[in-house]
Each structure stands twice: as C-alpha cells, then as structure tokens.
mmCIF file of C-alpha atoms in Angstrom:
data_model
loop_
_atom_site.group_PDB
_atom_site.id
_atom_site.type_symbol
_atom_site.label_atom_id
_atom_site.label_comp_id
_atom_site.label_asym_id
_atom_site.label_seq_id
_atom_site.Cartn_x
_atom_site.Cartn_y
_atom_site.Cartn_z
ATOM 1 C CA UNK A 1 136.179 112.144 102.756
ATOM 2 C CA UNK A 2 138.767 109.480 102.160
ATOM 3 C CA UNK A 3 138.674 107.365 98.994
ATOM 4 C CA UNK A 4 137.935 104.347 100.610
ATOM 5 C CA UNK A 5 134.602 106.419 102.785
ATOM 6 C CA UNK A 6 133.559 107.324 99.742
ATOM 7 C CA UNK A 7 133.841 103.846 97.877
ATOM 8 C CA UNK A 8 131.859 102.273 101.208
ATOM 9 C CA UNK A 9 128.857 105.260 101.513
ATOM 10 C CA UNK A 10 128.472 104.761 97.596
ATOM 11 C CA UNK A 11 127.927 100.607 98.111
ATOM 12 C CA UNK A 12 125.535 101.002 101.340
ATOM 13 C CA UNK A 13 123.763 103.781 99.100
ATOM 14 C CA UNK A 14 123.921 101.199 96.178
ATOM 15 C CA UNK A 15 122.502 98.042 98.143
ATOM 16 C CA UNK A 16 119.742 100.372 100.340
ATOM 17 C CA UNK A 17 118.664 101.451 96.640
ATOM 18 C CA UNK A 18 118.452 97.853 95.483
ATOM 19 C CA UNK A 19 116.798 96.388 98.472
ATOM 20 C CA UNK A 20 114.501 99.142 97.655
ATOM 21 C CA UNK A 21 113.162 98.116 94.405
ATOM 22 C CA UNK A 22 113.065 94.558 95.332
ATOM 23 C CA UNK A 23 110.442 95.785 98.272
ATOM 24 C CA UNK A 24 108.631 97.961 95.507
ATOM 25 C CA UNK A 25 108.315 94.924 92.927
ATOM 26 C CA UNK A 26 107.629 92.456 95.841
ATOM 27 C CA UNK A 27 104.422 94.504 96.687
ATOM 28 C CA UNK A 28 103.488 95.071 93.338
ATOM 29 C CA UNK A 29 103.739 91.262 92.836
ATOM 30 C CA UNK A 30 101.433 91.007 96.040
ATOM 31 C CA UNK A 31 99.048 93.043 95.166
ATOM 32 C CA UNK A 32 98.655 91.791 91.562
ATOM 33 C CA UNK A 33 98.327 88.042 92.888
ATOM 34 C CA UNK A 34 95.660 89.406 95.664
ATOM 35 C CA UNK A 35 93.448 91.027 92.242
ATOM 36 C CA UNK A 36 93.637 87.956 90.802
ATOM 37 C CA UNK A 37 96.545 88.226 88.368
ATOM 38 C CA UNK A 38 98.917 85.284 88.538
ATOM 39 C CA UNK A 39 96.849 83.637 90.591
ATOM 40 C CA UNK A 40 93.837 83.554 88.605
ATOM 41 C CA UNK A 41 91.238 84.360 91.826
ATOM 42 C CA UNK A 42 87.861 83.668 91.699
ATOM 43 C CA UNK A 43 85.552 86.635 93.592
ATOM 44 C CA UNK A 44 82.667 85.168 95.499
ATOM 45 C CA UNK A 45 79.622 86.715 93.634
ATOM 46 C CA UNK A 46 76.703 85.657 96.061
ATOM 47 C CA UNK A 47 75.422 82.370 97.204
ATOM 48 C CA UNK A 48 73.512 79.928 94.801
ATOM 49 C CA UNK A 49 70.052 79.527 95.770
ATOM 50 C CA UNK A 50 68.470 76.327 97.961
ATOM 51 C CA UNK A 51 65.692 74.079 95.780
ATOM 52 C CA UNK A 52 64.294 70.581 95.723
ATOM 53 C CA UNK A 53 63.651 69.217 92.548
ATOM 54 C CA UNK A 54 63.276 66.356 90.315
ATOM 55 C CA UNK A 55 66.073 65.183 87.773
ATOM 56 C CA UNK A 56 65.569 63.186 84.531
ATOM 57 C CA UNK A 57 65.524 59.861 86.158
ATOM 58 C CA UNK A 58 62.683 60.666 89.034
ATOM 59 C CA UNK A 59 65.178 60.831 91.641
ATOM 60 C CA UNK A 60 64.884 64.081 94.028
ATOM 61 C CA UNK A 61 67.341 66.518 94.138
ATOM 62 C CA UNK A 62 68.368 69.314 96.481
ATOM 63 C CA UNK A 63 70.838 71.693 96.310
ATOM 64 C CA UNK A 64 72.420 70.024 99.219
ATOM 65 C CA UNK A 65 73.482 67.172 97.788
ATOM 66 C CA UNK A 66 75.481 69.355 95.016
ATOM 67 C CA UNK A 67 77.703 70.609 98.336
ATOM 68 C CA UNK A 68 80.721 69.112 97.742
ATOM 69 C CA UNK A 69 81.321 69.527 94.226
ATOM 70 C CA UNK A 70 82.231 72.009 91.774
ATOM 71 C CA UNK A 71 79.020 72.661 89.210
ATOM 72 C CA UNK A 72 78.094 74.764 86.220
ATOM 73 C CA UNK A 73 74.514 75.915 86.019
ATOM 74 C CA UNK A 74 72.244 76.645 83.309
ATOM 75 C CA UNK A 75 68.655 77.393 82.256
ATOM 76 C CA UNK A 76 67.157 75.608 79.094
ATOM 77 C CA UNK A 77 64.123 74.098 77.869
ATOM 78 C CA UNK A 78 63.851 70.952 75.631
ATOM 79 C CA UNK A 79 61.606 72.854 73.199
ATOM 80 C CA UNK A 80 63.770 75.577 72.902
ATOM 81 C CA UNK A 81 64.574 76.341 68.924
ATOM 82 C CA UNK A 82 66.733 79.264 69.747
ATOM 83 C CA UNK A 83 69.903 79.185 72.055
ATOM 84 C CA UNK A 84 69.252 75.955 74.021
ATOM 85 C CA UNK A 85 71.265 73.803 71.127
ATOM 86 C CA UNK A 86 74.225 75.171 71.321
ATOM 87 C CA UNK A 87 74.462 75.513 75.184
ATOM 88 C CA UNK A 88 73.401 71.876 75.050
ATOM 89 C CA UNK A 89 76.799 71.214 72.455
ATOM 90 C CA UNK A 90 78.761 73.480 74.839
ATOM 91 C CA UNK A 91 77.870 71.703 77.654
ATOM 92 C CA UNK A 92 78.483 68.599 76.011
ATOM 93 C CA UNK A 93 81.853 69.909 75.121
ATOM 94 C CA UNK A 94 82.371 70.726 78.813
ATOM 95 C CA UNK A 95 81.614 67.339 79.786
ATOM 96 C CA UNK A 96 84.420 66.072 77.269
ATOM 97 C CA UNK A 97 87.106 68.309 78.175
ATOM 98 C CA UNK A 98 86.580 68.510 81.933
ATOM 99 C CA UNK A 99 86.639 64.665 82.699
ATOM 100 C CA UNK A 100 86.792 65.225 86.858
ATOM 101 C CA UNK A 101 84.229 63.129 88.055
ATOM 102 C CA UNK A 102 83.244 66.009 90.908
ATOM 103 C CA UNK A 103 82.360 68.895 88.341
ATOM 104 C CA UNK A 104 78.873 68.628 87.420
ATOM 105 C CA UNK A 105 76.638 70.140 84.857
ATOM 106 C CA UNK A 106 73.107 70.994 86.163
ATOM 107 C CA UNK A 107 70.657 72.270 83.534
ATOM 108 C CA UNK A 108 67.030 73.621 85.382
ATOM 109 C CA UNK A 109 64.020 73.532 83.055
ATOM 110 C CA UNK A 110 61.920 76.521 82.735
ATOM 111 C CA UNK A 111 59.269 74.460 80.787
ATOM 112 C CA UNK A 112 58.367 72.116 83.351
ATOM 113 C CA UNK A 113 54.566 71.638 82.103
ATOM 114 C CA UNK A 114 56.246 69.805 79.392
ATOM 115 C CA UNK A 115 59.681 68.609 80.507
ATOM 116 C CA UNK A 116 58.905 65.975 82.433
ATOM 117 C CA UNK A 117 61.408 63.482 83.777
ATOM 118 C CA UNK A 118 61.100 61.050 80.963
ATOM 119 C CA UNK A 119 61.166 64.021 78.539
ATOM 120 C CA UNK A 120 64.471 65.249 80.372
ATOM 121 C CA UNK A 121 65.510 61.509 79.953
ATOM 122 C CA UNK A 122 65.365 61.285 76.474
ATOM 123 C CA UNK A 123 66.784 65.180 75.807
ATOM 124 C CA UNK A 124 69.826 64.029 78.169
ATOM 125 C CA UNK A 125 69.610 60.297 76.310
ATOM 126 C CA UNK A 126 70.361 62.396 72.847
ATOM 127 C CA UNK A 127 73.006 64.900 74.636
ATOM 128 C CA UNK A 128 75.080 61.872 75.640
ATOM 129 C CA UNK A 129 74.952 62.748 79.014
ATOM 130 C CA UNK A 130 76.910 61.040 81.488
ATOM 131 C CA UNK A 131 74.440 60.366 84.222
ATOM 132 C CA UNK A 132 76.935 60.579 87.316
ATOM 133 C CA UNK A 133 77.803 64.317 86.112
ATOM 134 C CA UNK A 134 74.985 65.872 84.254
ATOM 135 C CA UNK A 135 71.368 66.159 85.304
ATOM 136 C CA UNK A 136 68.141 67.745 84.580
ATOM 137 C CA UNK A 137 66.322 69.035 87.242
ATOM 138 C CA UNK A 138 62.053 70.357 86.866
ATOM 139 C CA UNK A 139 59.890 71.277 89.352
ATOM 140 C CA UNK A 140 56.978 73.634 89.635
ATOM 141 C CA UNK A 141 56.686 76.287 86.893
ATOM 142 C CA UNK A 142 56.846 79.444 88.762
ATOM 143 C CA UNK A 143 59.085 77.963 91.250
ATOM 144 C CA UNK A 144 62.244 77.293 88.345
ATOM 145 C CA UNK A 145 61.481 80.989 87.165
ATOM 146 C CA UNK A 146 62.229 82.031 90.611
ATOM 147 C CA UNK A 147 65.042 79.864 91.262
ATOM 148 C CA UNK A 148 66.196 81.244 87.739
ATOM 149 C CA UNK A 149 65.518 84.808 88.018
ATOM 150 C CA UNK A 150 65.939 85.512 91.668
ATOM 151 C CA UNK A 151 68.204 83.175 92.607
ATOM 152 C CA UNK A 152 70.761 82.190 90.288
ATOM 153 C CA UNK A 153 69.984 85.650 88.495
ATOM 154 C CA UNK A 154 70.285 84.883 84.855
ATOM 155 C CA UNK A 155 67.111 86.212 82.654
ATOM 156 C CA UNK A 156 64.301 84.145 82.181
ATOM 157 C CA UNK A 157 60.416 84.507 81.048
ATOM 158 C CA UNK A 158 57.551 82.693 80.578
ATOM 159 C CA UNK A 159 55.827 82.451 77.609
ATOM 160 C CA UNK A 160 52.828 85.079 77.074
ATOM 161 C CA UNK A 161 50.572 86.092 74.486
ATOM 162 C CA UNK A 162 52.505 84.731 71.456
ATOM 163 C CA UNK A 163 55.838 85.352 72.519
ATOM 164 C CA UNK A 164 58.165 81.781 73.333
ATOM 165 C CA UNK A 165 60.142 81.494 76.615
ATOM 166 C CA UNK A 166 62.904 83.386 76.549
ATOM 167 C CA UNK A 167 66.411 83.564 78.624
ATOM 168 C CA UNK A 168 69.539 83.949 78.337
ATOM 169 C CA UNK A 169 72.660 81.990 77.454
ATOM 170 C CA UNK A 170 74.628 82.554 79.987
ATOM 171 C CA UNK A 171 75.729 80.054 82.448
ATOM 172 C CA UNK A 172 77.448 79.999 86.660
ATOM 173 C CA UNK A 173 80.333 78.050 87.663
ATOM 174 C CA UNK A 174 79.718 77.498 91.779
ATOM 175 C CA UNK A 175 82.154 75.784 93.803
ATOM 176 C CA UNK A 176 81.779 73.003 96.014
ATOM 177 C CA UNK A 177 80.400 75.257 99.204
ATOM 178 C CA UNK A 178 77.485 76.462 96.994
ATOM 179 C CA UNK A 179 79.106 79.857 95.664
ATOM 180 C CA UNK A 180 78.913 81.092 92.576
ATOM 181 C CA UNK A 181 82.296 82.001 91.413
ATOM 182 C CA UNK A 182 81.899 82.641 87.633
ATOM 183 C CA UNK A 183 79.616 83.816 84.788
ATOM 184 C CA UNK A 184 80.211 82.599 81.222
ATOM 185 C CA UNK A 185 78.390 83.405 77.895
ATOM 186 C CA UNK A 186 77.766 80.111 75.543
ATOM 187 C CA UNK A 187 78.482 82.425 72.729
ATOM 188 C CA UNK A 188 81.747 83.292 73.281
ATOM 189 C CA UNK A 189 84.600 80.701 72.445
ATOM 190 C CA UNK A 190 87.139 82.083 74.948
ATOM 191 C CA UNK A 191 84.723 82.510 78.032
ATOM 192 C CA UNK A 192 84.108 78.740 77.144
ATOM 193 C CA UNK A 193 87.774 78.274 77.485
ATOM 194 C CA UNK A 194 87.892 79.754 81.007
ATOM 195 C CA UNK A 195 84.814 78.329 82.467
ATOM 196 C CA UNK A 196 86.822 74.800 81.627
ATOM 197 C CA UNK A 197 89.889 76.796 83.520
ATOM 198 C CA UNK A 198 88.610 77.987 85.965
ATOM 199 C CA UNK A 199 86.391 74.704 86.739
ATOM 200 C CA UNK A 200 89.056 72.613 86.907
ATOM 201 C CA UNK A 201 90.965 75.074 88.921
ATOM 202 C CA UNK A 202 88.025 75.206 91.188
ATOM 203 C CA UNK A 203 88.125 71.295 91.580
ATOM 204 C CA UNK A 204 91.513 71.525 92.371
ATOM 205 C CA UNK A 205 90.926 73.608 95.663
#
C-alpha cells in the first residue's frame, strides 16, 4: 500500500472510531436522561384517591377541584403531641419557599370527631396559613382513615384502648392531573429540599 493509502485508511479508521464513541456516549446520555438523571423525572406512582370533604372554613371540597394544580398531601391531627408540629413547621416552610400560587398544601384530619372546621380554622389561623394555598380538609372518621390508608397509602390508626392515633410523617407531592409523583419524609432535611424541587419543577410542566 502506498503512503498516501495508508495515511487515508488510517483517517476513515480514525473518524469511523470517533463517530463511534460519540454514538456510545449519545445513548448513554439517553438513557441516563430517560432514568431520570439530568432530567430529574418524576415516576407516576399510582393515582391519588377521589373524596369530598370539608375544609377549615365550611366550604366543600373534592378532589376535583385540586385538578389543575400541583399539591403536597399530608395526614395530621390538631391534637397530635408527637410528629404533627414539625410537619406543620415544614409545611409552613414549604409555603415560604415555594411562593407559586398553584402548589397547594392539603393536610386531611384523622381526628375528625374533634377537628372540626372552626378547630381546623384556628390550627391553620396559628400555622399562618395562606388560605388560597393551604387547607384542612375533615370528614367522616373512618372515611379519612380510608382515604389515608388505602388511598393515599401512608400509615394511619385510630386510637384504641390507650394507645393515641398514630401515622406517619411522611408526605405525597401529586401533580396537577391527580398523580402522585413523590414521597417525602418530614424528618429528613434534604428530602425537604427536593419535595420544594421537585414541586416547583412539577408546576413548571
């Protein structure tokens, strides 16, 4: 072979290497965006559940007329002594640092024999809740331990034979067709970090 055969087979070898490993990284790049790597995906996890309930003010609620908006979800009670304070101050905190008026926070009582709407009132009164955001929402009591349990799955009990209410502190972010896309513990600083993230990114969609 000629110098100049060889010099042109070694730079069509060169550039079919090179086009190579561009192809390679721009798959890998695919497929890490499609996991949810650069571009921070949200999986659908299952559907939030349907309800009809009251909020703080008397005013009837459904979970159609959330449709539209990006919301966070959580279980309390106004009673609570244990973790309901500081997922109240989270929440709170939420409400500061995600100021888009179309991400709500919607707490459901599990104590409904006692939080009634003016209780819920006053709870959200001392919370500093902003009205147009952040409700309350009671109903029947078995009915929010179903919605709780068996619909938005997060753990919840009544009270029985000495033992207080208990569930847990972990709360949903569900996007504006009524999806829950996220689950965050109120403990944790950084998964309180995200669920401001990723609501906001949510909101953005």
């Amino acid at each position: 072979m000629k110098p100049n055969q060889k010099k042109l087979t070694w730079i069509v070898l060169w550039g079919m290497t090179v086009l190579g490993m561009i192809a390679l990284v721009g798959t890998g790049v695919l497929a890490h965006r499609q996991l949810g790597g650069d571009s921070q995906t949200l999986d659908i996890l299952w559907d939030a559940p349907s309800f009809s309930l009251t909020d703080q003010n008397g005013k009837k609620v459904t979970d159609a007329d959330l449709r539209g908006n990006v919301w966070v979800a959580t279980v309390f009670f106004s009673q609570c002594p244990g973790v309901c304070p500081m997922m109240s101050a989270r929440m709170a905190q939420l409400q500061k640092s995600v100021k888009l008026p179309d991400v709500k926070i919607v707490e459901f009582s599990i104590d409904p024999e006692h939080d009634t709407p003016a209780i819920l009132k006053e709870y959200a009164s001392k919370l500093g809740a902003d009205e147009s955001r952040w409700m309350f929402l009671t109903g029947e009591k078995q009915g929010m331990f179903d919605l709780a349990v068996n619909g938005f799955k997060l753990q919840a009990a009544p009270a029985s034979e000495g033992q207080p209410i208990i569930h847990t502190q972990k709360v949903l972010l569900i996007d504006r067709m009524n999806r829950v896309r996220g689950y965050y513990d109120t403990n944790d600083d950084d998964a309180m970090k995200k669920l401001a993230t990723d609501a906001q990114q949510l909101a953005r969609q």
